[in-house]
mmCIF file of N, CA and C in Angstrom:
data_model
loop_
_atom_site.group_PDB
_atom_site.id
_atom_site.type_symbol
_atom_site.label_atom_id
_atom_site.label_comp_id
_atom_site.label_asym_id
_atom_site.label_seq_id
_atom_site.Cartn_x
_atom_site.Cartn_y
_atom_site.Cartn_z
ATOM 1 N N MET O 1 0.840 -1.181 0.000
ATOM 2 C CA MET O 1 0.000 0.000 0.000
ATOM 3 C C MET O 1 0.889 1.250 0.000
ATOM 4 N N ARG O 2 0.546 2.214 -0.821
ATOM 5 C CA ARG O 2 1.276 3.479 -0.874
ATOM 6 C C ARG O 2 1.081 4.250 0.433
ATOM 7 N N LYS O 3 2.081 5.064 0.739
ATOM 8 C CA LYS O 3 2.010 5.881 1.940
ATOM 9 C C LYS O 3 2.000 7.353 1.569
ATOM 10 N N ILE O 4 1.237 8.108 2.338
ATOM 11 C CA ILE O 4 1.338 9.550 2.296
ATOM 12 C C ILE O 4 2.040 9.954 3.580
ATOM 13 N N LEU O 5 3.205 10.567 3.436
ATOM 14 C CA LEU O 5 3.952 11.087 4.567
ATOM 15 C C LEU O 5 3.698 12.587 4.591
ATOM 16 N N PHE O 6 3.252 13.103 5.735
ATOM 17 C CA PHE O 6 3.030 14.542 5.784
ATOM 18 C C PHE O 6 3.526 15.123 7.092
ATOM 19 N N VAL O 7 4.029 16.355 6.975
ATOM 20 C CA VAL O 7 4.604 17.026 8.130
ATOM 21 C C VAL O 7 4.056 18.445 8.225
ATOM 22 N N ASP O 8 3.581 18.769 9.418
ATOM 23 C CA ASP O 8 3.118 20.117 9.738
ATOM 24 C C ASP O 8 3.235 20.260 11.246
ATOM 25 N N ASP O 9 3.859 21.307 11.719
ATOM 26 C CA ASP O 9 4.028 21.461 13.158
ATOM 27 C C ASP O 9 2.771 21.971 13.856
ATOM 28 N N ASN O 10 1.737 22.278 13.084
ATOM 29 C CA ASN O 10 0.472 22.737 13.645
ATOM 30 C C ASN O 10 -0.483 21.553 13.771
ATOM 31 N N LYS O 11 -0.816 21.217 15.002
ATOM 32 C CA LYS O 11 -1.655 20.043 15.276
ATOM 33 C C LYS O 11 -3.030 20.149 14.607
ATOM 34 N N ILE O 12 -3.596 21.338 14.587
ATOM 35 C CA ILE O 12 -4.920 21.526 13.974
ATOM 36 C C ILE O 12 -4.861 21.210 12.477
ATOM 37 N N PHE O 13 -3.839 21.710 11.795
ATOM 38 C CA PHE O 13 -3.704 21.427 10.364
ATOM 39 C C PHE O 13 -3.440 19.939 10.116
ATOM 40 N N ARG O 14 -2.645 19.310 10.988
ATOM 41 C CA ARG O 14 -2.405 17.864 10.823
ATOM 42 C C ARG O 14 -3.713 17.094 10.953
ATOM 43 N N LYS O 15 -4.542 17.473 11.914
ATOM 44 C CA LYS O 15 -5.829 16.778 12.100
ATOM 45 C C LYS O 15 -6.744 16.999 10.895
ATOM 46 N N GLN O 16 -6.801 18.240 10.392
ATOM 47 C CA GLN O 16 -7.643 18.524 9.227
ATOM 48 C C GLN O 16 -7.184 17.732 8.011
ATOM 49 N N LEU O 17 -5.883 17.740 7.773
ATOM 50 C CA LEU O 17 -5.346 17.011 6.626
ATOM 51 C C LEU O 17 -5.590 15.514 6.774
ATOM 52 N N SER O 18 -5.347 15.001 7.950
ATOM 53 C CA SER O 18 -5.566 13.582 8.216
ATOM 54 C C SER O 18 -7.026 13.200 7.979
ATOM 55 N N SER O 19 -7.927 14.059 8.396
ATOM 56 C CA SER O 19 -9.360 13.798 8.212
ATOM 57 C C SER O 19 -9.713 13.698 6.726
ATOM 58 N N ILE O 20 -9.152 14.583 5.925
ATOM 59 C CA ILE O 20 -9.411 14.546 4.475
ATOM 60 C C ILE O 20 -8.773 13.311 3.858
ATOM 61 N N LEU O 21 -7.534 13.036 4.232
ATOM 62 C CA LEU O 21 -6.805 11.916 3.629
ATOM 63 C C LEU O 21 -7.353 10.553 4.057
ATOM 64 N N CYS O 22 -7.957 10.476 5.230
ATOM 65 C CA CYS O 22 -8.508 9.197 5.705
ATOM 66 C C CYS O 22 -9.617 8.681 4.798
ATOM 67 N N ARG O 23 -10.248 9.567 4.080
ATOM 68 C CA ARG O 23 -11.300 9.149 3.138
ATOM 69 C C ARG O 23 -10.739 8.349 1.965
ATOM 70 N N LEU O 24 -9.429 8.465 1.762
ATOM 71 C CA LEU O 24 -8.768 7.747 0.674
ATOM 72 C C LEU O 24 -8.246 6.430 1.228
ATOM 73 N N GLU O 25 -8.946 5.393 1.020
ATOM 74 C CA GLU O 25 -8.598 4.110 1.627
ATOM 75 C C GLU O 25 -7.422 3.434 0.935
ATOM 76 N N ARG O 26 -6.886 4.031 -0.105
ATOM 77 C CA ARG O 26 -5.787 3.392 -0.834
ATOM 78 C C ARG O 26 -4.422 3.826 -0.314
ATOM 79 N N PHE O 27 -4.395 4.597 0.758
ATOM 80 C CA PHE O 27 -3.139 5.092 1.317
ATOM 81 C C PHE O 27 -3.027 4.779 2.797
ATOM 82 N N GLU O 28 -1.800 4.543 3.211
ATOM 83 C CA GLU O 28 -1.481 4.513 4.631
ATOM 84 C C GLU O 28 -0.941 5.898 4.968
ATOM 85 N N LEU O 29 -1.424 6.487 6.049
ATOM 86 C CA LEU O 29 -1.002 7.829 6.437
ATOM 87 C C LEU O 29 0.052 7.750 7.532
ATOM 88 N N VAL O 30 1.112 8.539 7.365
ATOM 89 C CA VAL O 30 2.150 8.646 8.382
ATOM 90 C C VAL O 30 2.385 10.138 8.579
ATOM 91 N N GLU O 31 2.040 10.626 9.769
ATOM 92 C CA GLU O 31 2.163 12.063 10.010
ATOM 93 C C GLU O 31 3.313 12.374 10.955
ATOM 94 N N PHE O 32 3.858 13.570 10.772
ATOM 95 C CA PHE O 32 4.992 14.028 11.566
ATOM 96 C C PHE O 32 4.747 15.464 12.004
ATOM 97 N N GLU O 33 5.246 15.781 13.180
ATOM 98 C CA GLU O 33 5.168 17.146 13.687
ATOM 99 C C GLU O 33 6.408 17.949 13.287
ATOM 100 N N PHE O 34 7.521 17.251 13.120
ATOM 101 C CA PHE O 34 8.788 17.924 12.844
ATOM 102 C C PHE O 34 9.431 17.403 11.559
ATOM 103 N N GLY O 35 10.029 18.321 10.800
ATOM 104 C CA GLY O 35 10.698 17.965 9.555
ATOM 105 C C GLY O 35 11.790 16.935 9.749
ATOM 106 N N LYS O 36 12.561 17.068 10.829
ATOM 107 C CA LYS O 36 13.653 16.135 11.102
ATOM 108 C C LYS O 36 13.133 14.708 11.223
ATOM 109 N N ASP O 37 11.989 14.540 11.870
ATOM 110 C CA ASP O 37 11.419 13.198 12.037
ATOM 111 C C ASP O 37 11.008 12.600 10.689
ATOM 112 N N LEU O 38 10.449 13.417 9.817
ATOM 113 C CA LEU O 38 10.095 12.947 8.474
ATOM 114 C C LEU O 38 11.349 12.517 7.723
ATOM 115 N N VAL O 39 12.377 13.340 7.766
ATOM 116 C CA VAL O 39 13.620 13.032 7.058
ATOM 117 C C VAL O 39 14.229 11.738 7.584
ATOM 118 N N ASP O 40 14.273 11.573 8.897
ATOM 119 C CA ASP O 40 14.825 10.345 9.494
ATOM 120 C C ASP O 40 14.029 9.116 9.065
ATOM 121 N N TYR O 41 12.709 9.218 9.078
ATOM 122 C CA TYR O 41 11.848 8.107 8.663
ATOM 123 C C TYR O 41 12.101 7.764 7.187
ATOM 124 N N TYR O 42 12.125 8.785 6.349
ATOM 125 C CA TYR O 42 12.304 8.588 4.908
ATOM 126 C C TYR O 42 13.653 7.941 4.611
ATOM 127 N N ARG O 43 14.677 8.380 5.314
ATOM 128 C CA ARG O 43 16.030 7.848 5.107
ATOM 129 C C ARG O 43 16.084 6.342 5.392
ATOM 130 N N GLN O 44 15.281 5.853 6.301
ATOM 131 C CA GLN O 44 15.300 4.439 6.703
ATOM 132 C C GLN O 44 14.514 3.541 5.752
ATOM 133 N N GLN O 45 13.776 4.112 4.824
ATOM 134 C CA GLN O 45 12.990 3.308 3.893
ATOM 135 C C GLN O 45 13.855 2.778 2.756
ATOM 136 N N THR O 46 13.375 1.693 2.164
ATOM 137 C CA THR O 46 14.049 1.170 0.976
ATOM 138 C C THR O 46 13.788 2.106 -0.196
ATOM 139 N N GLU O 47 14.566 1.977 -1.244
ATOM 140 C CA GLU O 47 14.376 2.814 -2.432
ATOM 141 C C GLU O 47 12.987 2.616 -3.028
ATOM 142 N N HIS O 48 12.506 1.376 -3.053
ATOM 143 C CA HIS O 48 11.157 1.096 -3.570
ATOM 144 C C HIS O 48 10.098 1.808 -2.734
ATOM 145 N N GLU O 49 10.238 1.755 -1.416
ATOM 146 C CA GLU O 49 9.274 2.446 -0.548
ATOM 147 C C GLU O 49 9.324 3.949 -0.791
ATOM 148 N N GLN O 50 10.521 4.498 -0.895
ATOM 149 C CA GLN O 50 10.661 5.931 -1.142
ATOM 150 C C GLN O 50 9.970 6.335 -2.434
ATOM 151 N N ASP O 51 10.151 5.539 -3.474
ATOM 152 C CA ASP O 51 9.581 5.873 -4.782
ATOM 153 C C ASP O 51 8.063 5.777 -4.817
ATOM 154 N N SER O 52 7.450 5.016 -3.903
ATOM 155 C CA SER O 52 5.999 4.883 -3.917
ATOM 156 C C SER O 52 5.305 5.840 -2.946
ATOM 157 N N ASN O 53 6.076 6.574 -2.167
ATOM 158 C CA ASN O 53 5.509 7.535 -1.227
ATOM 159 C C ASN O 53 5.091 8.823 -1.925
ATOM 160 N N VAL O 54 4.118 9.483 -1.300
ATOM 161 C CA VAL O 54 3.787 10.864 -1.623
ATOM 162 C C VAL O 54 4.085 11.646 -0.350
ATOM 163 N N ILE O 55 4.822 12.744 -0.489
ATOM 164 C CA ILE O 55 5.252 13.510 0.678
ATOM 165 C C ILE O 55 4.652 14.909 0.606
ATOM 166 N N LEU O 56 4.025 15.317 1.704
ATOM 167 C CA LEU O 56 3.429 16.648 1.814
ATOM 168 C C LEU O 56 4.159 17.386 2.932
ATOM 169 N N ILE O 57 4.739 18.542 2.604
ATOM 170 C CA ILE O 57 5.571 19.280 3.557
ATOM 171 C C ILE O 57 5.032 20.697 3.718
ATOM 172 N N ASP O 58 4.782 21.083 4.968
ATOM 173 C CA ASP O 58 4.392 22.460 5.252
ATOM 174 C C ASP O 58 5.602 23.367 5.038
ATOM 175 N N CYS O 59 5.387 24.542 4.472
ATOM 176 C CA CYS O 59 6.506 25.456 4.191
ATOM 177 C C CYS O 59 7.101 26.052 5.462
ATOM 178 N N VAL O 60 6.248 26.396 6.430
ATOM 179 C CA VAL O 60 6.721 27.103 7.618
ATOM 180 C C VAL O 60 6.556 26.197 8.835
ATOM 181 N N MET O 61 7.692 25.802 9.405
ATOM 182 C CA MET O 61 7.685 24.960 10.606
ATOM 183 C C MET O 61 8.752 25.463 11.565
ATOM 184 N N SER O 62 8.602 25.086 12.821
ATOM 185 C CA SER O 62 9.480 25.639 13.855
ATOM 186 C C SER O 62 10.854 24.971 13.935
ATOM 187 N N ASP O 63 10.944 23.674 13.723
ATOM 188 C CA ASP O 63 12.236 22.994 13.924
ATOM 189 C C ASP O 63 13.151 23.126 12.721
ATOM 190 N N MET O 64 12.585 22.979 11.556
ATOM 191 C CA MET O 64 13.328 23.013 10.300
ATOM 192 C C MET O 64 12.313 23.502 9.272
ATOM 193 N N SER O 65 12.673 24.477 8.476
ATOM 194 C CA SER O 65 11.700 24.979 7.508
ATOM 195 C C SER O 65 11.307 23.869 6.537
ATOM 196 N N GLY O 66 10.175 24.053 5.914
ATOM 197 C CA GLY O 66 9.749 23.094 4.910
ATOM 198 C C GLY O 66 10.738 22.984 3.768
ATOM 199 N N PHE O 67 11.407 24.090 3.459
ATOM 200 C CA PHE O 67 12.369 24.075 2.366
ATOM 201 C C PHE O 67 13.630 23.309 2.754
ATOM 202 N N GLU O 68 14.042 23.427 4.005
ATOM 203 C CA GLU O 68 15.180 22.623 4.482
ATOM 204 C C GLU O 68 14.794 21.140 4.507
ATOM 205 N N THR O 69 13.575 20.863 4.936
ATOM 206 C CA THR O 69 13.085 19.487 4.929
ATOM 207 C C THR O 69 13.102 18.943 3.507
ATOM 208 N N LEU O 70 12.598 19.731 2.561
ATOM 209 C CA LEU O 70 12.584 19.333 1.156
ATOM 210 C C LEU O 70 13.995 19.055 0.642
ATOM 211 N N LYS O 71 14.930 19.945 0.938
ATOM 212 C CA LYS O 71 16.317 19.752 0.496
ATOM 213 C C LYS O 71 16.876 18.432 1.032
ATOM 214 N N ASN O 72 16.575 18.116 2.287
ATOM 215 C CA ASN O 72 17.042 16.856 2.867
ATOM 216 C C ASN O 72 16.411 15.660 2.172
ATOM 217 N N ILE O 73 15.111 15.732 1.886
ATOM 218 C CA ILE O 73 14.416 14.636 1.203
ATOM 219 C C ILE O 73 15.025 14.436 -0.189
ATOM 220 N N ILE O 74 15.236 15.517 -0.911
ATOM 221 C CA ILE O 74 15.794 15.422 -2.263
ATOM 222 C C ILE O 74 17.221 14.886 -2.234
ATOM 223 N N SER O 75 17.973 15.210 -1.181
ATOM 224 C CA SER O 75 19.340 14.677 -1.094
ATOM 225 C C SER O 75 19.333 13.165 -0.897
ATOM 226 N N ILE O 76 18.256 12.639 -0.353
ATOM 227 C CA ILE O 76 18.113 11.197 -0.174
ATOM 228 C C ILE O 76 17.630 10.547 -1.471
ATOM 229 N N ASN O 77 16.640 11.186 -2.111
ATOM 230 C CA ASN O 77 16.045 10.634 -3.327
ATOM 231 C C ASN O 77 15.578 11.804 -4.189
ATOM 232 N N ASP O 78 16.322 12.101 -5.240
ATOM 233 C CA ASP O 78 15.963 13.256 -6.064
ATOM 234 C C ASP O 78 14.726 13.014 -6.929
ATOM 235 N N ASN O 79 14.148 11.815 -6.861
ATOM 236 C CA ASN O 79 12.893 11.525 -7.548
ATOM 237 C C ASN O 79 11.696 11.522 -6.606
ATOM 238 N N ALA O 80 11.875 12.028 -5.395
ATOM 239 C CA ALA O 80 10.792 12.027 -4.410
ATOM 240 C C ALA O 80 9.587 12.809 -4.940
ATOM 241 N N SER O 81 8.404 12.289 -4.651
ATOM 242 C CA SER O 81 7.153 12.936 -5.059
ATOM 243 C C SER O 81 6.679 13.818 -3.918
ATOM 244 N N VAL O 82 6.903 15.128 -4.065
ATOM 245 C CA VAL O 82 6.660 16.076 -2.973
ATOM 246 C C VAL O 82 5.722 17.189 -3.414
ATOM 247 N N ALA O 83 4.813 17.548 -2.520
ATOM 248 C CA ALA O 83 4.000 18.757 -2.670
ATOM 249 C C ALA O 83 4.213 19.583 -1.401
ATOM 250 N N MET O 84 4.220 20.885 -1.577
ATOM 251 C CA MET O 84 4.372 21.787 -0.441
ATOM 252 C C MET O 84 3.005 22.318 -0.040
ATOM 253 N N MET O 85 2.833 22.531 1.260
ATOM 254 C CA MET O 85 1.589 23.100 1.786
ATOM 255 C C MET O 85 1.887 24.524 2.239
ATOM 256 N N THR O 86 1.062 25.472 1.772
ATOM 257 C CA THR O 86 1.297 26.872 2.079
ATOM 258 C C THR O 86 -0.006 27.655 2.098
ATOM 259 N N GLY O 87 0.039 28.784 2.748
ATOM 260 C CA GLY O 87 -1.112 29.681 2.808
ATOM 261 C C GLY O 87 -1.139 30.652 1.643
ATOM 262 N N LYS O 88 -0.798 30.197 0.474
ATOM 263 C CA LYS O 88 -0.817 30.980 -0.772
ATOM 264 C C LYS O 88 0.167 32.144 -0.748
ATOM 265 N N SER O 89 1.249 31.973 -0.064
ATOM 266 C CA SER O 89 2.290 32.994 -0.034
ATOM 267 C C SER O 89 3.065 32.958 -1.342
ATOM 268 N N PRO O 90 3.091 34.081 -2.079
ATOM 269 C CA PRO O 90 3.858 34.095 -3.340
ATOM 270 C C PRO O 90 5.335 33.745 -3.125
ATOM 271 N N ARG O 91 5.901 34.188 -2.018
ATOM 272 C CA ARG O 91 7.317 33.893 -1.754
ATOM 273 C C ARG O 91 7.524 32.389 -1.562
ATOM 274 N N ASN O 92 6.625 31.733 -0.816
ATOM 275 C CA ASN O 92 6.748 30.291 -0.611
ATOM 276 C C ASN O 92 6.622 29.545 -1.929
ATOM 277 N N VAL O 93 5.707 29.985 -2.771
ATOM 278 C CA VAL O 93 5.533 29.339 -4.078
ATOM 279 C C VAL O 93 6.793 29.525 -4.920
ATOM 280 N N ARG O 94 7.303 30.740 -4.965
ATOM 281 C CA ARG O 94 8.516 31.025 -5.744
ATOM 282 C C ARG O 94 9.693 30.191 -5.237
ATOM 283 N N ASP O 95 9.888 30.159 -3.915
ATOM 284 C CA ASP O 95 10.994 29.387 -3.342
ATOM 285 C C ASP O 95 10.820 27.897 -3.605
ATOM 286 N N GLY O 96 9.584 27.410 -3.520
ATOM 287 C CA GLY O 96 9.320 25.995 -3.795
ATOM 288 C C GLY O 96 9.610 25.631 -5.238
ATOM 289 N N ILE O 97 9.208 26.487 -6.158
ATOM 290 C CA ILE O 97 9.451 26.233 -7.580
ATOM 291 C C ILE O 97 10.954 26.196 -7.859
ATOM 292 N N LYS O 98 11.714 27.090 -7.221
ATOM 293 C CA LYS O 98 13.176 27.102 -7.405
ATOM 294 C C LYS O 98 13.798 25.773 -6.976
ATOM 295 N N LEU O 99 13.172 25.119 -5.989
ATOM 296 C CA LEU O 99 13.696 23.839 -5.500
ATOM 297 C C LEU O 99 13.107 22.643 -6.250
ATOM 298 N N GLY O 100 12.249 22.898 -7.230
ATOM 299 C CA GLY O 100 11.715 21.822 -8.050
ATOM 300 C C GLY O 100 10.325 21.345 -7.684
ATOM 301 N N VAL O 101 9.657 22.008 -6.762
ATOM 302 C CA VAL O 101 8.294 21.611 -6.385
ATOM 303 C C VAL O 101 7.348 21.963 -7.527
ATOM 304 N N LYS O 102 6.512 21.007 -7.876
ATOM 305 C CA LYS O 102 5.565 21.218 -8.967
ATOM 306 C C LYS O 102 4.128 21.332 -8.477
ATOM 307 N N SER O 103 3.893 20.931 -7.222
ATOM 308 C CA SER O 103 2.524 20.911 -6.708
ATOM 309 C C SER O 103 2.452 21.603 -5.351
ATOM 310 N N PHE O 104 1.357 22.330 -5.154
ATOM 311 C CA PHE O 104 1.130 23.030 -3.896
ATOM 312 C C PHE O 104 -0.271 22.730 -3.387
ATOM 313 N N ILE O 105 -0.349 22.491 -2.102
ATOM 314 C CA ILE O 105 -1.635 22.331 -1.425
ATOM 315 C C ILE O 105 -1.849 23.614 -0.628
ATOM 316 N N TRP O 106 -3.001 24.236 -0.863
ATOM 317 C CA TRP O 106 -3.278 25.532 -0.267
ATOM 318 C C TRP O 106 -3.951 25.390 1.092
ATOM 319 N N LYS O 107 -3.568 26.272 1.988
ATOM 320 C CA LYS O 107 -4.224 26.388 3.286
ATOM 321 C C LYS O 107 -5.094 27.637 3.246
ATOM 322 N N PRO O 108 -6.291 27.590 3.832
ATOM 323 C CA PRO O 108 -6.872 26.440 4.522
ATOM 324 C C PRO O 108 -7.160 25.313 3.532
ATOM 325 N N PHE O 109 -7.127 24.091 4.064
ATOM 326 C CA PHE O 109 -7.237 22.910 3.222
ATOM 327 C C PHE O 109 -8.582 22.821 2.523
ATOM 328 N N ASP O 110 -8.516 22.345 1.300
ATOM 329 C CA ASP O 110 -9.686 22.112 0.468
ATOM 330 C C ASP O 110 -9.537 20.717 -0.125
ATOM 331 N N ALA O 111 -10.500 19.850 0.107
ATOM 332 C CA ALA O 111 -10.405 18.461 -0.344
ATOM 333 C C ALA O 111 -10.180 18.368 -1.850
ATOM 334 N N GLU O 112 -10.800 19.241 -2.620
ATOM 335 C CA GLU O 112 -10.660 19.189 -4.082
ATOM 336 C C GLU O 112 -9.222 19.500 -4.504
ATOM 337 N N ASN O 113 -8.608 20.499 -3.881
ATOM 338 C CA ASN O 113 -7.210 20.839 -4.171
ATOM 339 C C ASN O 113 -6.298 19.670 -3.810
ATOM 340 N N ILE O 114 -6.513 19.088 -2.649
ATOM 341 C CA ILE O 114 -5.684 17.963 -2.195
ATOM 342 C C ILE O 114 -5.819 16.783 -3.152
ATOM 343 N N MET O 115 -7.033 16.450 -3.527
ATOM 344 C CA MET O 115 -7.259 15.327 -4.434
ATOM 345 C C MET O 115 -6.620 15.584 -5.804
ATOM 346 N N GLY O 116 -6.732 16.814 -6.302
ATOM 347 C CA GLY O 116 -6.115 17.142 -7.581
ATOM 348 C C GLY O 116 -4.605 16.990 -7.546
ATOM 349 N N VAL O 117 -3.985 17.461 -6.465
ATOM 350 C CA VAL O 117 -2.535 17.342 -6.314
ATOM 351 C C VAL O 117 -2.128 15.869 -6.239
ATOM 352 N N LEU O 118 -2.836 15.094 -5.438
ATOM 353 C CA LEU O 118 -2.507 13.666 -5.311
ATOM 354 C C LEU O 118 -2.664 12.939 -6.636
ATOM 355 N N ASN O 119 -3.725 13.235 -7.365
ATOM 356 C CA ASN O 119 -3.922 12.597 -8.670
ATOM 357 C C ASN O 119 -2.801 12.954 -9.638
ATOM 358 N N ASP O 120 -2.367 14.219 -9.638
ATOM 359 C CA ASP O 120 -1.263 14.634 -10.502
ATOM 360 C C ASP O 120 0.019 13.900 -10.136
ATOM 361 N N ILE O 121 0.321 13.831 -8.857
ATOM 362 C CA ILE O 121 1.541 13.154 -8.401
ATOM 363 C C ILE O 121 1.496 11.677 -8.772
ATOM 364 N N LEU O 122 0.376 11.032 -8.521
ATOM 365 C CA LEU O 122 0.265 9.598 -8.795
ATOM 366 C C LEU O 122 0.350 9.319 -10.295
ATOM 367 N N SER O 123 -0.195 10.181 -11.128
ATOM 368 C CA SER O 123 -0.100 9.936 -12.566
ATOM 369 C C SER O 123 1.338 10.095 -13.058
ATOM 370 N N ASN O 124 2.129 10.913 -12.380
ATOM 371 C CA ASN O 124 3.536 11.080 -12.738
ATOM 372 C C ASN O 124 4.421 9.962 -12.189
ATOM 373 N N GLN O 125 3.937 9.237 -11.189
ATOM 374 C CA GLN O 125 4.720 8.126 -10.611
ATOM 375 C C GLN O 125 4.651 6.885 -11.471
ATOM 376 N N LEU O 126 3.659 6.771 -12.317
ATOM 377 C CA LEU O 126 3.481 5.555 -13.107
ATOM 378 C C LEU O 126 4.526 5.402 -14.172
#
């Protein structure tokens, strides 16, 4: 089963995202409060597991920024399927694009946006 790994240091946003993602029975959800924990978990996975994951990273976090988290994930696997979560900040979008992010999930969360991003990522993984 594919996994969605997501990190957000805001408990309310993690609960909202988890609630939306739980409706998708084709994924196992693994949530993290801190970017470092996501990176450590990802590093321990096999290459096959890494390639089948979808990773959602909040741009602004307290321990390690979403962009630092992204850089660490890419250093492990430059083919990682990542979307960034942001409150529609033009700067976050610009910085994410510079790092190779192709998909963004907007806050506040909208199920249609999330589903569209996941469908795009999954169609590119095939």
